[in-house]
Short mmCIF file of C-alpha atoms in Angstrom, two decimals:
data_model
loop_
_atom_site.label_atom_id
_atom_site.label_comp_id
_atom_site.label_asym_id
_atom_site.label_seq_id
_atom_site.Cartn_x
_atom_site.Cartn_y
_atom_site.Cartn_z
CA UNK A 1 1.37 -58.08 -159.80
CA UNK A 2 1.16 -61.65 -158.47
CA UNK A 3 -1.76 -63.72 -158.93
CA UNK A 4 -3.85 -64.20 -155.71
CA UNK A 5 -4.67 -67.70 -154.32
CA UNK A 6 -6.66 -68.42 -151.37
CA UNK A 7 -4.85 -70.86 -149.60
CA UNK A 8 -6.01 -72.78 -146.72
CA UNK A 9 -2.98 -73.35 -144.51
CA UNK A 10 -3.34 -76.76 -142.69
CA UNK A 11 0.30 -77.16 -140.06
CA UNK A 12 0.83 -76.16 -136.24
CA UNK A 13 0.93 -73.10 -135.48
CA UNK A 14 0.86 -72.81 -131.72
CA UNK A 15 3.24 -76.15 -131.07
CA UNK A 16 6.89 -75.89 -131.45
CA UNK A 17 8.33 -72.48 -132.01
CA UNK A 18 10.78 -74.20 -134.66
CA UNK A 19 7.32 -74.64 -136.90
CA UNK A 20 6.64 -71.14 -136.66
CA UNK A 21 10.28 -70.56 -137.93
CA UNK A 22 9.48 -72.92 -140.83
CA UNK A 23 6.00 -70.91 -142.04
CA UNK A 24 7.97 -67.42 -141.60
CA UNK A 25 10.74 -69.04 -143.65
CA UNK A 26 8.06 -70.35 -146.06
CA UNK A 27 6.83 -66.86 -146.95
CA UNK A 28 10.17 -65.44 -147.36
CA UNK A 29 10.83 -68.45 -149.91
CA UNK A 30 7.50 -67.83 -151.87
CA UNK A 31 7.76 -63.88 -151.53
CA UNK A 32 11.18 -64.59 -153.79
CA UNK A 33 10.94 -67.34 -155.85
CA UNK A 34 6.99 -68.05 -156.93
CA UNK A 35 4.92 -66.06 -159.30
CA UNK A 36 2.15 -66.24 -156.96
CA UNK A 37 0.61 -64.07 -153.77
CA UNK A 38 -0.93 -66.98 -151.31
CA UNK A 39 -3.57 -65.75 -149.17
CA UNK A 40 -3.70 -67.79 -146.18
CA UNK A 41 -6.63 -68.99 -144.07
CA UNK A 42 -4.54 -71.15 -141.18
CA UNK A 43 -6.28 -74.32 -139.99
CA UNK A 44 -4.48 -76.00 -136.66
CA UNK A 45 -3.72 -79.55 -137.65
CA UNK A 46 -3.69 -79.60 -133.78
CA UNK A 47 -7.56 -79.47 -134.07
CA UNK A 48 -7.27 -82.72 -136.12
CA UNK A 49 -5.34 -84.36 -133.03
CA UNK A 50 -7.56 -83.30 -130.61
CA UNK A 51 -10.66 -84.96 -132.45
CA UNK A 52 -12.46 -81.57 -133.17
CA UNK A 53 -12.39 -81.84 -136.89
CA UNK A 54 -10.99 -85.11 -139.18
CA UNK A 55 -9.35 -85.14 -142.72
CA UNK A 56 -11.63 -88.12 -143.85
CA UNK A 57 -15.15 -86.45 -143.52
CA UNK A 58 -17.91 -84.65 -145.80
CA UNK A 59 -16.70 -81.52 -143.97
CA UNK A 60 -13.43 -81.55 -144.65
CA UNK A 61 -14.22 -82.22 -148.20
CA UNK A 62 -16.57 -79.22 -148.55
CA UNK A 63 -13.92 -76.43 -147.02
CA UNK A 64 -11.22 -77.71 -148.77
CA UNK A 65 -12.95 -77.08 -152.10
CA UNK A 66 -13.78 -73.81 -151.08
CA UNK A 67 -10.30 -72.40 -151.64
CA UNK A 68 -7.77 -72.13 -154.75
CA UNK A 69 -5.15 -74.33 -153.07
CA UNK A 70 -4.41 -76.23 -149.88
CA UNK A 71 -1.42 -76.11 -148.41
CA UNK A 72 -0.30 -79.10 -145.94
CA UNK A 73 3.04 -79.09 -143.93
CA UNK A 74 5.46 -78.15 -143.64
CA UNK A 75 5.35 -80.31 -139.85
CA UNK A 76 6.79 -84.22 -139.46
CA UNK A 77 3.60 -85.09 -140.56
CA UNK A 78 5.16 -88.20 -143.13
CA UNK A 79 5.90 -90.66 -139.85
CA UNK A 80 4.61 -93.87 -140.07
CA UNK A 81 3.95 -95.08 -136.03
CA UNK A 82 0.00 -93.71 -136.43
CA UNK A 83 -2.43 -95.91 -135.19
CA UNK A 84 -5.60 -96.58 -137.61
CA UNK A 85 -4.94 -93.95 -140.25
CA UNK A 86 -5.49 -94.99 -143.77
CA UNK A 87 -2.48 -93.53 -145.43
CA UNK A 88 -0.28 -94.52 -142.38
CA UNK A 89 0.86 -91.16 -141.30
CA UNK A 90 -0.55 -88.52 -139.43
CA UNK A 91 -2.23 -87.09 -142.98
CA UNK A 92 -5.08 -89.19 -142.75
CA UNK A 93 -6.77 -88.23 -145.37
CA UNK A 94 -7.75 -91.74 -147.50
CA UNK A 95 -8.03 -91.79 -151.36
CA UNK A 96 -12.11 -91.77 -150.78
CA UNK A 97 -12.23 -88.66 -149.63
CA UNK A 98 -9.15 -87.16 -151.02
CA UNK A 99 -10.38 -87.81 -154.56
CA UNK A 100 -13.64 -85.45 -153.89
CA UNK A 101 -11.12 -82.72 -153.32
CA UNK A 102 -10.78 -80.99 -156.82
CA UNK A 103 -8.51 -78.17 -155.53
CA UNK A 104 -4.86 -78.79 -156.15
CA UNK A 105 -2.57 -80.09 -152.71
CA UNK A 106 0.66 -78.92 -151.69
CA UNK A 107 2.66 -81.44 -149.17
CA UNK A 108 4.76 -78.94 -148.23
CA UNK A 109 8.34 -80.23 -146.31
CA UNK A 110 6.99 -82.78 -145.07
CA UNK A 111 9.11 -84.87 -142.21
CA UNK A 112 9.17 -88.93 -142.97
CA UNK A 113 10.62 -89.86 -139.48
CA UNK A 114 11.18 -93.70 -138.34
CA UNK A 115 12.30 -92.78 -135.61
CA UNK A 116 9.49 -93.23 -133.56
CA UNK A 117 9.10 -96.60 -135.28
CA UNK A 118 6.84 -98.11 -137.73
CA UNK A 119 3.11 -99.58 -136.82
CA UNK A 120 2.65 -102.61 -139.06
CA UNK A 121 0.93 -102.48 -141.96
CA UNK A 122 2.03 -98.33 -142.21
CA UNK A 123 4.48 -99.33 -145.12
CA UNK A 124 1.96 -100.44 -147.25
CA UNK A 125 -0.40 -97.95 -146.69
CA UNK A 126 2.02 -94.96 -147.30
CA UNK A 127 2.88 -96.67 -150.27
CA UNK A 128 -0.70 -96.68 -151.72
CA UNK A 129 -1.13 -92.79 -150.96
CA UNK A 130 2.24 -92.05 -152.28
CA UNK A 131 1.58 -93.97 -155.32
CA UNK A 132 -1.83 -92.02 -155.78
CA UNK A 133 -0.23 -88.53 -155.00
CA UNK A 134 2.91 -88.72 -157.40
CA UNK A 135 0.57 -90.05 -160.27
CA UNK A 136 -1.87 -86.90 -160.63
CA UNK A 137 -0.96 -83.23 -161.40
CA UNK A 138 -3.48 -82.08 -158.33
CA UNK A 139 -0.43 -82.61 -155.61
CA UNK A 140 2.72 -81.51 -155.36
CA UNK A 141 4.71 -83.78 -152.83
CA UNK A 142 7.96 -82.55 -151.37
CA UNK A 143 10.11 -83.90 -148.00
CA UNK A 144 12.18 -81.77 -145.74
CA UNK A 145 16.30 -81.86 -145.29
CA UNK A 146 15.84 -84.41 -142.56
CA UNK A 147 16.73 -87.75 -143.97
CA UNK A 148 13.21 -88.42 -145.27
CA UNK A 149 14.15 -88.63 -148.66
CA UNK A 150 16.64 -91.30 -147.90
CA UNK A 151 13.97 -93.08 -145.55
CA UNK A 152 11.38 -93.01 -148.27
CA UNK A 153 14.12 -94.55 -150.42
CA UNK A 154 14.74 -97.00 -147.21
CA UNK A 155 11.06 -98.68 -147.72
CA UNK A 156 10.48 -98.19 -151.49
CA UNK A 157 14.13 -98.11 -153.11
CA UNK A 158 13.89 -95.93 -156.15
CA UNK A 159 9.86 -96.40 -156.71
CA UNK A 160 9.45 -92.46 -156.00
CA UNK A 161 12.91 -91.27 -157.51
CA UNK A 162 12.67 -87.36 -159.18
CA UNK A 163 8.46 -87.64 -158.10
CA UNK A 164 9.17 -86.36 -154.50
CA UNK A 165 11.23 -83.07 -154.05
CA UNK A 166 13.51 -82.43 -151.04
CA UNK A 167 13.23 -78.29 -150.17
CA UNK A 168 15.17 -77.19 -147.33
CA UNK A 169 12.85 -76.41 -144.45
CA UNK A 170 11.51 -73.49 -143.58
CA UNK A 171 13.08 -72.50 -140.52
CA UNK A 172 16.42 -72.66 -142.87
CA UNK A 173 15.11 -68.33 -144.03
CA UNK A 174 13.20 -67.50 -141.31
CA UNK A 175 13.08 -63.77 -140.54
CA UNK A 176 14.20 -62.31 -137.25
CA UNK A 177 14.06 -58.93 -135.57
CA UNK A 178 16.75 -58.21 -132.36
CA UNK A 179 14.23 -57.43 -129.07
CA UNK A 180 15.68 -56.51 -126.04
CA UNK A 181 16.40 -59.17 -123.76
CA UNK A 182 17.47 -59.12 -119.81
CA UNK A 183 18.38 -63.16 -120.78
CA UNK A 184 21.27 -60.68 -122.67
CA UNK A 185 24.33 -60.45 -120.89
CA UNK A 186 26.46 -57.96 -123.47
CA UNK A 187 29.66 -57.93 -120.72
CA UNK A 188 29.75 -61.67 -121.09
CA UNK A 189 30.13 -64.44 -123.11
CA UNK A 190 26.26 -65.57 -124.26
CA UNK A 191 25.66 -69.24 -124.30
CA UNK A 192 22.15 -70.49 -125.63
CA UNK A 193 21.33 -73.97 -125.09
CA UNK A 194 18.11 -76.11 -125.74
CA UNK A 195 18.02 -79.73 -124.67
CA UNK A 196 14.69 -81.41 -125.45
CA UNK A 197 12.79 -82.92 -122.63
CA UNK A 198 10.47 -85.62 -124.95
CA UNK A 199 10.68 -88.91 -126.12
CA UNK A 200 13.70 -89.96 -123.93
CA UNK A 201 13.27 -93.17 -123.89
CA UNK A 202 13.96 -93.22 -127.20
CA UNK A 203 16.46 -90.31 -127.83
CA UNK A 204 18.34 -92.12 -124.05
CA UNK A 205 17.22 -96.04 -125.65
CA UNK A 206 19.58 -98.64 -124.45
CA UNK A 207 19.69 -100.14 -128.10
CA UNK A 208 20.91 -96.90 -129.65
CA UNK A 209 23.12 -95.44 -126.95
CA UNK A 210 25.50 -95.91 -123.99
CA UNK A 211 24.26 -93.61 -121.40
CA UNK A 212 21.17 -93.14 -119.62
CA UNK A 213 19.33 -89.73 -119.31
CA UNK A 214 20.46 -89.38 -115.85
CA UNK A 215 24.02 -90.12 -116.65
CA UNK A 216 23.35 -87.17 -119.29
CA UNK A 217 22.05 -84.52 -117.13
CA UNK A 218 24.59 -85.15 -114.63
CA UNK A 219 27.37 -84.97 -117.55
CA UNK A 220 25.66 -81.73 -118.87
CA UNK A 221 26.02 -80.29 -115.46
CA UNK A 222 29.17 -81.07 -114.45
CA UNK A 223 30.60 -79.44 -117.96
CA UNK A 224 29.02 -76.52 -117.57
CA UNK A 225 30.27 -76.26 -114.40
CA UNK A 226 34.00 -76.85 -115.52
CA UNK A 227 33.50 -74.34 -118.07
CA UNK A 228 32.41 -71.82 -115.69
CA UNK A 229 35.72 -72.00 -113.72
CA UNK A 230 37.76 -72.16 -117.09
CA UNK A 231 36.09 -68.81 -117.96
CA UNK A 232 36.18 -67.47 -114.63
CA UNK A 233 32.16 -66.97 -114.21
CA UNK A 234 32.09 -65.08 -117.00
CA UNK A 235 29.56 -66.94 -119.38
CA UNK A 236 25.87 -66.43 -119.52
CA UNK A 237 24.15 -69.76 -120.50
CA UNK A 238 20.55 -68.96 -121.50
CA UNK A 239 18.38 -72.22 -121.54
CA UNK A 240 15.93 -72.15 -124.11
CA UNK A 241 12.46 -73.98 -124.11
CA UNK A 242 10.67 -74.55 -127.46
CA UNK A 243 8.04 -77.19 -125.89
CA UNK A 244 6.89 -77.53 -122.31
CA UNK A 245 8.96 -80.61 -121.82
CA UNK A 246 11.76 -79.28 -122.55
CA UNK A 247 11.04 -77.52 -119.16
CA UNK A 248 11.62 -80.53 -116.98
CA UNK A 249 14.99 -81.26 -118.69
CA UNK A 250 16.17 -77.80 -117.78
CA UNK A 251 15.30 -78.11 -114.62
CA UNK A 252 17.00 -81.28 -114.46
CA UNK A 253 20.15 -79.60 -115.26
CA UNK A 254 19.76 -76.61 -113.11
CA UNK A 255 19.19 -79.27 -109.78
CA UNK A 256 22.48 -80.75 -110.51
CA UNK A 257 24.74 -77.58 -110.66
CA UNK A 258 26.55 -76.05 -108.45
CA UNK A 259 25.07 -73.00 -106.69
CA UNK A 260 27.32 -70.60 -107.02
CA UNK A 261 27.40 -71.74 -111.26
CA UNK A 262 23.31 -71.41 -111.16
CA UNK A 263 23.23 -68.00 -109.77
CA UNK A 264 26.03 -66.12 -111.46
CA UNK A 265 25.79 -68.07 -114.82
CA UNK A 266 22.03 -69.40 -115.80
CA UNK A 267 19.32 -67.93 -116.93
CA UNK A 268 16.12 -69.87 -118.34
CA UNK A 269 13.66 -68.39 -121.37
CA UNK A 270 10.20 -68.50 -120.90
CA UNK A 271 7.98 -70.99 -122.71
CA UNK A 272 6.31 -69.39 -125.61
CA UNK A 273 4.24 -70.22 -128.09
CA UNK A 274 3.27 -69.16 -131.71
CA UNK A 275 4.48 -66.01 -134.15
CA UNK A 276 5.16 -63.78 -131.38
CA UNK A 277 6.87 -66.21 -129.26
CA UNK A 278 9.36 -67.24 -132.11
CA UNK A 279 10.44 -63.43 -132.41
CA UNK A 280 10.92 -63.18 -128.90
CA UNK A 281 12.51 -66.32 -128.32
CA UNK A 282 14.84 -66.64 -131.92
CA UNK A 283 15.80 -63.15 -131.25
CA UNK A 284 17.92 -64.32 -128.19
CA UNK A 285 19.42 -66.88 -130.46
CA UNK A 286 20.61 -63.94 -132.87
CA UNK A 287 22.32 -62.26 -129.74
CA UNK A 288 23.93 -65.40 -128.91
CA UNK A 289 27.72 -65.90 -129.17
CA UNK A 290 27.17 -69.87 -129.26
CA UNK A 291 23.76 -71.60 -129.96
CA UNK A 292 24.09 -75.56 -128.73
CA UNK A 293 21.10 -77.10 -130.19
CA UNK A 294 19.09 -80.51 -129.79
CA UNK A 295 15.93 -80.28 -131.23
CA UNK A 296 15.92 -80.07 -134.95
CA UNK A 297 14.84 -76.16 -135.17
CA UNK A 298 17.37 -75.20 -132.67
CA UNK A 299 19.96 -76.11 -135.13
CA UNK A 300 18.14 -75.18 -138.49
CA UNK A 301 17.43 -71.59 -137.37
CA UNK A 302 21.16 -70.72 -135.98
CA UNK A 303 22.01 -71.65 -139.22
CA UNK A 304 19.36 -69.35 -140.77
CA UNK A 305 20.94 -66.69 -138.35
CA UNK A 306 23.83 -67.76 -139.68
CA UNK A 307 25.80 -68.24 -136.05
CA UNK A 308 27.88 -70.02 -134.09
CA UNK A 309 26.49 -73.82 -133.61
CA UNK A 310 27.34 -77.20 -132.22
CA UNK A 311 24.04 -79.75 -132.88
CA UNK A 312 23.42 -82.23 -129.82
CA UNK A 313 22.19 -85.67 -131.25
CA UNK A 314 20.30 -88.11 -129.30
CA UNK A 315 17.79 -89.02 -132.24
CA UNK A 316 18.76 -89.73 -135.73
CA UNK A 317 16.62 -87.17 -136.79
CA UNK A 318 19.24 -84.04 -135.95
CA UNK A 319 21.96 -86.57 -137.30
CA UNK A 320 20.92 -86.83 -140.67
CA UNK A 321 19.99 -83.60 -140.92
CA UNK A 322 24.10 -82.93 -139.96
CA UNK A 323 24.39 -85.21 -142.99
CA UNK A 324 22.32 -83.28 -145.07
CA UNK A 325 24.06 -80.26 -144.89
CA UNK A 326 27.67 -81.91 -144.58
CA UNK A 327 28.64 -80.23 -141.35
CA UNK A 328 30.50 -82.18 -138.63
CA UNK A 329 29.86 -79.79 -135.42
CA UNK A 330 27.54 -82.04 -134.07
CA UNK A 331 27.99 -84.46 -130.67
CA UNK A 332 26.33 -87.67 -130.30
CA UNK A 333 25.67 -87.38 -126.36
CA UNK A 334 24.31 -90.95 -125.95
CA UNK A 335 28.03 -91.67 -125.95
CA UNK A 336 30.18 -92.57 -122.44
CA UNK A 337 32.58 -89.10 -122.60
CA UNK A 338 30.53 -87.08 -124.66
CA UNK A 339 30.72 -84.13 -122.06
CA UNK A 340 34.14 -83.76 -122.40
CA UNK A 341 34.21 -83.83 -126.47
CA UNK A 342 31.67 -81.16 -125.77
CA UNK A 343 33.63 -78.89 -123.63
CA UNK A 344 36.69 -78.77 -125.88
CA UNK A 345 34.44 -78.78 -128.78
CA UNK A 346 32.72 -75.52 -126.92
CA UNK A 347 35.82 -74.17 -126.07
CA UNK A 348 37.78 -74.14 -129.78
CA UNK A 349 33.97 -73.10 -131.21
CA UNK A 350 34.22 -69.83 -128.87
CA UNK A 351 38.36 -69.35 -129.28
CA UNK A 352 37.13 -69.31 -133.52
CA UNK A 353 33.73 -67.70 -133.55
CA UNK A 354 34.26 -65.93 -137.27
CA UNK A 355 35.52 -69.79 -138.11
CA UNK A 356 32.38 -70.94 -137.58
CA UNK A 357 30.10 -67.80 -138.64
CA UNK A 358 31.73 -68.35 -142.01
CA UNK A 359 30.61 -72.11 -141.97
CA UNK A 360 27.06 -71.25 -140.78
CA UNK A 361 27.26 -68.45 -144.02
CA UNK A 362 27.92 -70.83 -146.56
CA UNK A 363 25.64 -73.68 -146.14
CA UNK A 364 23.04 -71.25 -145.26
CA UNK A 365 24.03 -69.70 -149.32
CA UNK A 366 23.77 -73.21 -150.58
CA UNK A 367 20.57 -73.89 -148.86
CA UNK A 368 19.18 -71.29 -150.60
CA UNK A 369 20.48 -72.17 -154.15
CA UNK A 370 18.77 -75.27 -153.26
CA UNK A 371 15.63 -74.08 -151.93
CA UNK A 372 15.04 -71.57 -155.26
CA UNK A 373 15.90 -74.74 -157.72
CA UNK A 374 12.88 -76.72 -155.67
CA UNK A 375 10.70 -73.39 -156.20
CA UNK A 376 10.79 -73.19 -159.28
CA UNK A 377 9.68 -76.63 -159.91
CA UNK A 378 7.52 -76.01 -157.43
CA UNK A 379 6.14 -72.62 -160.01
CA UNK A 380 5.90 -74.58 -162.31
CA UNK A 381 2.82 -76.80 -160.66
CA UNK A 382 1.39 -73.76 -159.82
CA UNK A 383 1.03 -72.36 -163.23
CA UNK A 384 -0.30 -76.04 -164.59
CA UNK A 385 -3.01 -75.65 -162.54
CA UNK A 386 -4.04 -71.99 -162.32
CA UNK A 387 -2.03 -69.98 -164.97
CA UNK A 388 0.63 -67.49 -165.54
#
């Protein structure tokens, strides 16, 4: 029998489908590889953002210590563009009240994202928590596959070398059941793609890329409509949403094709949200024959399904993450041309599906030798500070 914890649970769980990928994946990791049962209480850090409760308060003190562990991430939660927070990052939970906290902290896979930029004054502030954190036995600390271990390194050099681990995230072993979908098309050739519809003036920025966003709408929907003829009508591109901005990109896309392309070839998912929308909506990845993924979770869960993928980057975020795992099936679409490198790349990705299964297998199998090696260390906390 494992031992029990009560855990209070402090991520999103009704943003982003890809962070309900990443808790699901987080049980499957602990279920295998920790000594220990944790029974979760979920707090929305959501609530934090919309002012109705704050990390650096009397109240926040009190529940805390009212359970065996707390459990923060895993979310991007590690950026450093937050206005007036005393550790700079969305965490802001400052040394006065974190040190009336007496029950152990677990930064779970946390995200430390520049990419957003960096509000002066952040550095130093992260610095202080970090310095704090990796100095007492009461937290664990550990980054997600995303590059944050190599940004962290990017402001501090080596200050927090072998104190912060890097665990795959969660989404990486999420769980997935088939549902039956109409989105399905099982006579044709199933195309999933998700394009993100935030932050584009930074993912489109004229400093970082060539094209605009227009320019890459208008790209995206003149290739699909090239492939369409190649294929003779025969694909079934299913559009996938994971936030509601992602809605207006889609439709962005759709307004540009060709009629006859939208209604013989498209289809759109609906916008869902939480546990049950992740099953619905990763089950149509799993019945995919090709996932083409922007945001980060699109591409970390077709490799958990271990399919077919090609990784869109317009933010260096889903770039080092390609880095991470050392897979090249990735297109930077900021690029003049990129629609073209992404209709051949489409085209020799469907022509060698089991190619590119087998690649999908085996960094998924490494991920995992990875993620058990950070669990274990990750054990060992755990039984410093309640017991075998």
């Amino acid at each position: 029998m494992k031992k029990k914890l009560k855990v209070l649970h402090i991520a999103s769980f009704i943003g982003n489908i890809g962070d309900n990928a990443n808790h699901i994946g987080f049980k499957y990791l602990r279920d295998n590889f920790l000594d220990f049962d944790f029974v979760i209480t979920e707090k929305e850090i959501r609530g934090f953002y919309w002012r109705e409760w704050i990390f650096n308060s009397e109240e926040f003190v009190k529940e805390a210590n009212e359970f065996d562990l707390v459990v923060i991430g895993g979310g991007n939660y590690f950026e450093l563009w937050v206005n007036d927070s005393e550790t700079g990052t969305s965490i802001d939970l400052g040394l006065n009240y974190i040190k009336q906290i007496k029950t152990p902290i677990l930064f779970y896979a946390l995200g430390c994202d520049l990419g957003q930029g960096v509000e002066k004054g952040n550095i130093e502030k992260f610095e202080g928590f970090l310095d704090y954190l990796t100095s007492e036995s009461l937290y664990f600390v550990s980054v997600r596959n995303d590059g944050a271990i190599t940004n962290i390194k990017s402001l501090y050099d080596t200050r927090y070398e072998e104190k912060i681990s890097e665990i795959p995230d969660g989404g990486f072993f999420t769980q997935v059941e088939n549902l039956e979908h109409y989105e399905i098309e099982k006579d044709k050739i199933n195309i999933l793609i998700n394009i993100a519809g935030d932050m584009s003036e930074i993912r489109f920025s004229k400093n970082l890329g060539e094209i605009s966003y227009e320019t890459f709408i208008n790209n995206m929907a003149e290739m699909i409509e090239s492939l369409s003829i190649k294929y003779n009508y025969n694909l079934n591109i299913i559009f996938v949403p994971h936030i509601f901005r992602d809605l207006k990109a889609i439709y962005d896309v759709l307004d540009n094709l060709n009629d006859k392309v939208r209604r013989n070839c498209i289809k759109v998912a609906p916008y869902l949200l939480g546990e049950k929308g992740h099953n619905y909506i990763f089950s149509l990845y799993n019945q995919s024959d090709l996932i083409i993924g922007m945001r980060f979770h699109s591409n970390v869960v077709g490799y958990a399904l271990k399919k077919n993928v090609i990784g869109l980057v317009n933010y260096i975020q889903i770039k080092n993450l390609y880095k991470s795992i050392e897979s090249e099936q990735f297109i930077d679409v900021r690029k003049v041309g990129f629609s073209k490198e992404l209709e051949i790349m489409i085209i020799d990705h469907l022509s060698n599906n089991s190619k590119y299964i087998d690649l999908s297998k085996s960094i998924s199998e490494k991920l995992k030798v990875i993620a058990e090696k950070e669990f274990n260390k990750l054990n060992k906390w755990l039984k410093i500070n309640f017991g075998k």
